[in-house]
mmCIF file of C-alpha atoms in Angstrom:
data_model
loop_
_atom_site.group_PDB
_atom_site.id
_atom_site.type_symbol
_atom_site.label_atom_id
_atom_site.label_comp_id
_atom_site.label_asym_id
_atom_site.label_seq_id
_atom_site.Cartn_x
_atom_site.Cartn_y
_atom_site.Cartn_z
ATOM 1 C CA MET D 18 -56.308 -54.015 85.557
ATOM 2 C CA TRP D 19 -58.756 -51.188 85.953
ATOM 3 C CA HIS D 20 -56.566 -49.879 88.802
ATOM 4 C CA HIS D 21 -53.480 -49.806 86.561
ATOM 5 C CA SER D 22 -55.384 -47.981 83.812
ATOM 6 C CA ARG D 23 -56.475 -45.299 86.234
ATOM 7 C CA LEU D 24 -52.840 -44.852 87.407
ATOM 8 C CA ARG D 25 -51.612 -44.393 83.824
ATOM 9 C CA MET D 26 -54.377 -41.807 83.180
ATOM 10 C CA ALA D 27 -53.508 -40.008 86.397
ATOM 11 C CA ARG D 28 -49.791 -39.910 85.556
ATOM 12 C CA THR D 29 -50.557 -38.613 82.048
ATOM 13 C CA ALA D 30 -52.765 -35.908 83.498
ATOM 14 C CA LEU D 31 -50.147 -34.840 86.020
ATOM 15 C CA LEU D 32 -47.482 -34.776 83.261
ATOM 16 C CA ALA D 33 -49.631 -32.541 81.074
ATOM 17 C CA LEU D 34 -50.300 -30.182 83.931
ATOM 18 C CA ALA D 35 -46.599 -29.967 84.731
ATOM 19 C CA VAL D 36 -45.805 -29.084 81.091
ATOM 20 C CA LEU D 37 -48.493 -26.425 81.036
ATOM 21 C CA ALA D 38 -47.214 -25.009 84.298
ATOM 22 C CA VAL D 39 -43.626 -24.747 83.151
ATOM 23 C CA SER D 40 -44.715 -23.188 79.849
ATOM 24 C CA ALA D 41 -46.736 -20.598 81.747
ATOM 25 C CA VAL D 42 -43.886 -19.429 83.966
ATOM 26 C CA SER D 43 -41.020 -19.756 81.477
ATOM 27 C CA PRO D 44 -40.038 -16.714 79.423
ATOM 28 C CA PRO D 45 -40.777 -16.952 75.649
ATOM 29 C CA VAL D 46 -37.861 -18.119 73.531
ATOM 30 C CA SER D 47 -37.193 -15.633 70.774
ATOM 31 C CA ARG D 48 -34.794 -15.745 67.758
ATOM 32 C CA ALA D 49 -31.955 -13.262 67.769
ATOM 33 C CA GLN D 50 -32.666 -10.036 65.820
ATOM 34 C CA SER D 51 -30.518 -8.894 62.792
ATOM 35 C CA SER D 52 -30.081 -5.475 64.258
ATOM 36 C CA GLY D 53 -30.601 -3.514 67.427
ATOM 37 C CA ALA D 54 -28.543 -1.887 70.165
ATOM 38 C CA GLY D 55 -25.855 -4.254 71.264
ATOM 39 C CA VAL D 56 -26.416 -6.865 68.568
ATOM 40 C CA TRP D 57 -23.421 -8.471 66.852
ATOM 41 C CA ASN D 58 -23.526 -10.024 63.288
ATOM 42 C CA VAL D 59 -21.072 -12.236 61.456
ATOM 43 C CA LEU D 60 -21.110 -11.727 57.615
ATOM 44 C CA LEU D 61 -20.187 -14.338 55.018
ATOM 45 C CA PHE D 62 -20.584 -13.164 51.434
ATOM 46 C CA GLY D 63 -19.619 -13.371 47.767
ATOM 47 C CA ASN D 64 -19.125 -10.579 45.254
ATOM 48 C CA TYR D 65 -19.473 -10.141 41.512
ATOM 49 C CA ASP D 66 -17.384 -7.172 40.429
ATOM 50 C CA PHE D 67 -18.371 -5.148 37.321
ATOM 51 C CA THR D 68 -15.306 -3.236 36.149
ATOM 52 C CA SER D 69 -15.764 0.336 35.057
ATOM 53 C CA PRO D 70 -15.843 1.413 31.354
ATOM 54 C CA ASP D 71 -12.460 2.200 29.806
ATOM 55 C CA THR D 72 -11.789 5.916 29.847
ATOM 56 C CA GLY D 73 -8.676 6.020 27.658
ATOM 57 C CA ASN D 74 -5.093 6.704 28.929
ATOM 58 C CA GLY D 75 -5.198 6.482 32.714
ATOM 59 C CA PHE D 76 -1.580 7.288 33.399
ATOM 60 C CA SER D 77 -0.093 10.758 33.988
ATOM 61 C CA ASN D 78 3.553 11.680 33.614
ATOM 62 C CA LEU D 79 3.675 9.866 30.284
ATOM 63 C CA PRO D 80 4.391 11.275 26.768
ATOM 64 C CA SER D 81 1.231 12.460 25.031
ATOM 65 C CA SER D 82 1.967 9.960 22.183
ATOM 66 C CA PHE D 83 2.044 7.021 24.668
ATOM 67 C CA THR D 84 -1.105 4.994 24.407
ATOM 68 C CA SER D 85 -1.573 2.805 27.501
ATOM 69 C CA PRO D 86 -4.954 1.298 28.266
ATOM 70 C CA THR D 87 -6.314 1.795 31.762
ATOM 71 C CA TRP D 88 -6.940 -1.012 34.263
ATOM 72 C CA ASN D 89 -10.578 -0.573 33.308
ATOM 73 C CA LYS D 90 -9.707 -2.114 29.924
ATOM 74 C CA TYR D 91 -6.925 -4.426 31.053
ATOM 75 C CA LEU D 92 -9.191 -6.216 33.611
ATOM 76 C CA GLY D 93 -12.445 -7.881 32.840
ATOM 77 C CA ASP D 94 -15.193 -8.402 35.337
ATOM 78 C CA GLY D 95 -14.219 -10.235 38.518
ATOM 79 C CA TYR D 96 -15.568 -12.086 41.523
ATOM 80 C CA GLY D 97 -14.583 -12.815 45.047
ATOM 81 C CA GLY D 98 -15.843 -12.868 48.585
ATOM 82 C CA GLY D 99 -15.068 -12.165 52.238
ATOM 83 C CA VAL D 100 -16.036 -12.186 55.846
ATOM 84 C CA GLY D 101 -17.007 -9.359 58.239
ATOM 85 C CA VAL D 102 -18.351 -8.480 61.584
ATOM 86 C CA VAL D 103 -21.073 -5.839 62.470
ATOM 87 C CA TYR D 104 -21.799 -4.224 65.869
ATOM 88 C CA TRP D 105 -24.955 -2.170 66.284
ATOM 89 C CA PHE D 106 -24.492 0.886 68.582
ATOM 90 C CA THR D 107 -28.147 1.843 68.260
ATOM 91 C CA GLU D 108 -31.211 0.644 66.471
ATOM 92 C CA ASP D 109 -30.097 2.459 63.325
ATOM 93 C CA VAL D 110 -26.241 2.827 63.399
ATOM 94 C CA ALA D 111 -23.692 0.077 63.277
ATOM 95 C CA PHE D 112 -19.913 -0.258 62.859
ATOM 96 C CA ARG D 113 -18.595 -2.970 60.530
ATOM 97 C CA ALA D 114 -15.143 -4.400 59.504
ATOM 98 C CA GLU D 115 -14.604 -6.611 56.502
ATOM 99 C CA ALA D 116 -11.752 -8.565 54.769
ATOM 100 C CA GLN D 117 -12.240 -9.375 51.082
ATOM 101 C CA ALA D 118 -10.499 -10.923 48.130
ATOM 102 C CA GLY D 119 -11.123 -9.895 44.495
ATOM 103 C CA LEU D 120 -10.261 -12.143 41.548
ATOM 104 C CA PHE D 121 -10.370 -10.403 38.181
ATOM 105 C CA ASN D 122 -10.524 -11.920 34.729
ATOM 106 C CA PRO D 123 -7.885 -10.826 32.224
ATOM 107 C CA GLY D 124 -10.028 -8.780 29.839
ATOM 108 C CA THR D 125 -7.778 -7.689 27.022
ATOM 109 C CA SER D 126 -4.527 -8.078 29.014
ATOM 110 C CA PRO D 127 -2.038 -10.836 28.220
ATOM 111 C CA PHE D 128 -0.399 -10.244 31.672
ATOM 112 C CA PHE D 129 -3.186 -11.492 33.793
ATOM 113 C CA THR D 130 -4.449 -15.101 34.193
ATOM 114 C CA SER D 131 -8.146 -15.763 34.515
ATOM 115 C CA GLY D 132 -9.349 -15.584 38.057
ATOM 116 C CA ALA D 133 -6.071 -14.223 39.453
ATOM 117 C CA LEU D 134 -6.113 -12.704 42.903
ATOM 118 C CA GLU D 135 -5.595 -8.964 42.132
ATOM 119 C CA SER D 136 -6.918 -6.982 45.145
ATOM 120 C CA ALA D 137 -7.605 -7.660 48.809
ATOM 121 C CA PRO D 138 -9.480 -4.788 50.591
ATOM 122 C CA LEU D 139 -9.419 -4.518 54.374
ATOM 123 C CA THR D 140 -12.057 -2.016 55.558
ATOM 124 C CA GLY D 141 -13.884 -0.459 58.473
ATOM 125 C CA GLY D 142 -17.159 1.475 58.069
ATOM 126 C CA VAL D 143 -20.724 2.126 59.079
ATOM 127 C CA GLU D 144 -24.159 0.862 58.291
ATOM 128 C CA LEU D 145 -26.979 3.398 58.558
ATOM 129 C CA LYS D 146 -30.496 1.986 58.596
ATOM 130 C CA LEU D 147 -32.754 3.994 56.324
ATOM 131 C CA TYR D 148 -36.011 2.108 56.577
ATOM 132 C CA GLY D 149 -37.474 -1.077 58.066
ATOM 133 C CA ASP D 150 -37.622 -3.145 61.160
ATOM 134 C CA PRO D 151 -34.897 -5.105 63.029
ATOM 135 C CA ASP D 152 -34.818 -7.942 60.561
ATOM 136 C CA TYR D 153 -35.955 -6.502 57.224
ATOM 137 C CA PHE D 154 -34.415 -3.098 56.449
ATOM 138 C CA LEU D 155 -32.804 -0.884 53.810
ATOM 139 C CA TYR D 156 -29.423 0.589 54.728
ATOM 140 C CA LEU D 157 -26.539 2.826 53.502
ATOM 141 C CA ALA D 158 -23.080 1.315 53.691
ATOM 142 C CA LEU D 159 -19.882 3.410 53.807
ATOM 143 C CA ASP D 160 -16.408 1.690 54.034
ATOM 144 C CA GLY D 161 -12.831 2.915 53.940
ATOM 145 C CA GLY D 162 -9.495 1.276 54.299
ATOM 146 C CA VAL D 163 -6.628 -0.210 52.260
ATOM 147 C CA ALA D 164 -6.371 -2.816 49.579
ATOM 148 C CA TYR D 165 -3.310 -5.103 48.963
ATOM 149 C CA GLU D 166 -2.844 -5.258 45.254
ATOM 150 C CA ASN D 167 -1.177 -8.170 43.564
ATOM 151 C CA SER D 168 -0.656 -7.184 39.952
ATOM 152 C CA LEU D 169 -2.822 -4.076 39.682
ATOM 153 C CA GLN D 170 0.422 -2.103 39.556
ATOM 154 C CA SER D 171 2.133 -3.515 36.482
ATOM 155 C CA PRO D 172 0.412 -3.923 33.125
ATOM 156 C CA GLY D 173 3.526 -4.158 31.033
ATOM 157 C CA PHE D 174 5.781 -1.716 32.906
ATOM 158 C CA PHE D 175 7.053 -4.218 35.431
ATOM 159 C CA ALA D 176 7.153 -7.946 35.919
ATOM 160 C CA LYS D 177 3.956 -9.096 37.590
ATOM 161 C CA SER D 178 5.642 -10.116 40.808
ATOM 162 C CA SER D 179 7.865 -7.080 41.247
ATOM 163 C CA ASN D 180 5.572 -4.306 42.376
ATOM 164 C CA HIS D 181 2.905 -5.483 44.891
ATOM 165 C CA ALA D 182 1.688 -2.615 47.045
ATOM 166 C CA TRP D 183 -1.020 -1.167 49.194
ATOM 167 C CA SER D 184 -3.534 1.282 47.863
ATOM 168 C CA SER D 185 -6.123 3.332 49.738
ATOM 169 C CA TYR D 186 -9.697 2.066 49.167
ATOM 170 C CA ALA D 187 -13.206 3.281 49.706
ATOM 171 C CA ASP D 188 -16.748 2.106 48.726
ATOM 172 C CA ALA D 189 -20.267 3.275 49.275
ATOM 173 C CA GLY D 190 -23.723 1.942 48.309
ATOM 174 C CA PHE D 191 -27.035 0.521 49.416
ATOM 175 C CA GLY D 192 -27.895 -2.805 51.048
ATOM 176 C CA LEU D 193 -31.033 -4.761 51.809
ATOM 177 C CA ASN D 194 -31.227 -7.062 54.834
ATOM 178 C CA LEU D 195 -33.781 -9.913 54.642
ATOM 179 C CA ASP D 196 -33.507 -11.565 58.057
ATOM 180 C CA TRP D 197 -30.408 -13.841 57.689
ATOM 181 C CA VAL D 198 -29.660 -12.946 54.076
ATOM 182 C CA PHE D 199 -28.414 -9.628 52.677
ATOM 183 C CA VAL D 200 -27.575 -7.991 49.287
ATOM 184 C CA GLU D 201 -25.559 -4.911 48.538
ATOM 185 C CA VAL D 202 -24.716 -2.826 45.508
ATOM 186 C CA LYS D 203 -21.742 -0.402 45.946
ATOM 187 C CA VAL D 204 -19.157 1.578 44.024
ATOM 188 C CA ALA D 205 -15.535 0.773 45.028
ATOM 189 C CA TYR D 206 -12.809 3.302 44.444
ATOM 190 C CA LEU D 207 -9.023 2.890 44.448
ATOM 191 C CA PRO D 208 -7.540 6.396 44.117
ATOM 192 C CA ASP D 209 -3.936 5.314 43.800
ATOM 193 C CA ALA D 210 -4.007 2.090 41.859
ATOM 194 C CA VAL D 211 -0.253 2.254 41.068
ATOM 195 C CA PRO D 212 1.180 3.434 44.394
ATOM 196 C CA ASN D 213 4.767 2.242 43.847
ATOM 197 C CA SER D 214 5.075 3.142 40.224
ATOM 198 C CA PRO D 215 6.757 6.152 38.564
ATOM 199 C CA TYR D 216 3.621 6.247 36.455
ATOM 200 C CA GLN D 217 0.704 7.577 38.385
ATOM 201 C CA GLN D 218 -2.436 5.904 37.088
ATOM 202 C CA GLY D 219 -5.827 7.526 37.323
ATOM 203 C CA ALA D 220 -8.213 6.118 39.874
ATOM 204 C CA PHE D 221 -9.653 2.672 39.304
ATOM 205 C CA TRP D 222 -13.312 1.952 40.194
ATOM 206 C CA TYR D 223 -15.614 -0.971 40.007
ATOM 207 C CA VAL D 224 -19.076 -2.038 41.096
ATOM 208 C CA PRO D 225 -19.255 -4.905 43.579
ATOM 209 C CA VAL D 226 -22.618 -6.707 43.812
ATOM 210 C CA THR D 227 -22.719 -8.655 47.039
ATOM 211 C CA ALA D 228 -24.960 -11.418 48.421
ATOM 212 C CA GLY D 229 -24.364 -13.198 51.667
ATOM 213 C CA PHE D 230 -25.470 -14.545 55.011
ATOM 214 C CA ASN D 231 -25.979 -12.532 58.181
ATOM 215 C CA PHE D 232 -25.464 -14.751 61.310
#
């Protein structure tokens, strides 16, 4: 019995030595960084969109007596989300591409239903790190592209389904990356919100506040 006990103790000691030896020669396992040259990120996020204040008649080429509210008044605040990818060229500069969907509430308009899909931006842009380390940092975001608009073209002039179109789109703002979570506050700008209309509406802008995950 004593012999078997000594054998068990010897096997335990050898196993412990083997584990220590493997630990000593194996490279340390590290978690992937959020940024750095050659690093890829996948973004999954949601937005809350604050529409801009109403600025009066936003359409040109209309009689001066014509009183048409702008989109800023027709649409209430919205929400949405999207996905994206980021590739870091250097420690501080990255390219990113995003696809989003924006659902706006009707505001004062009888033409829109609550939570209707009104705009879907497709963008490419850059992230410029301003301060921080690879996982916790403040950055500047600049994006440009196009937005497919569902009924942003036709508040009373056309049937809702008759004038879908693409508009150019741009946004800019600041973001904060906290390891695998990020937040952004930007200003989004649609310079030609009625691209297929004889009425040329003034630019529509809103403020997306974004929170999401960085994988």
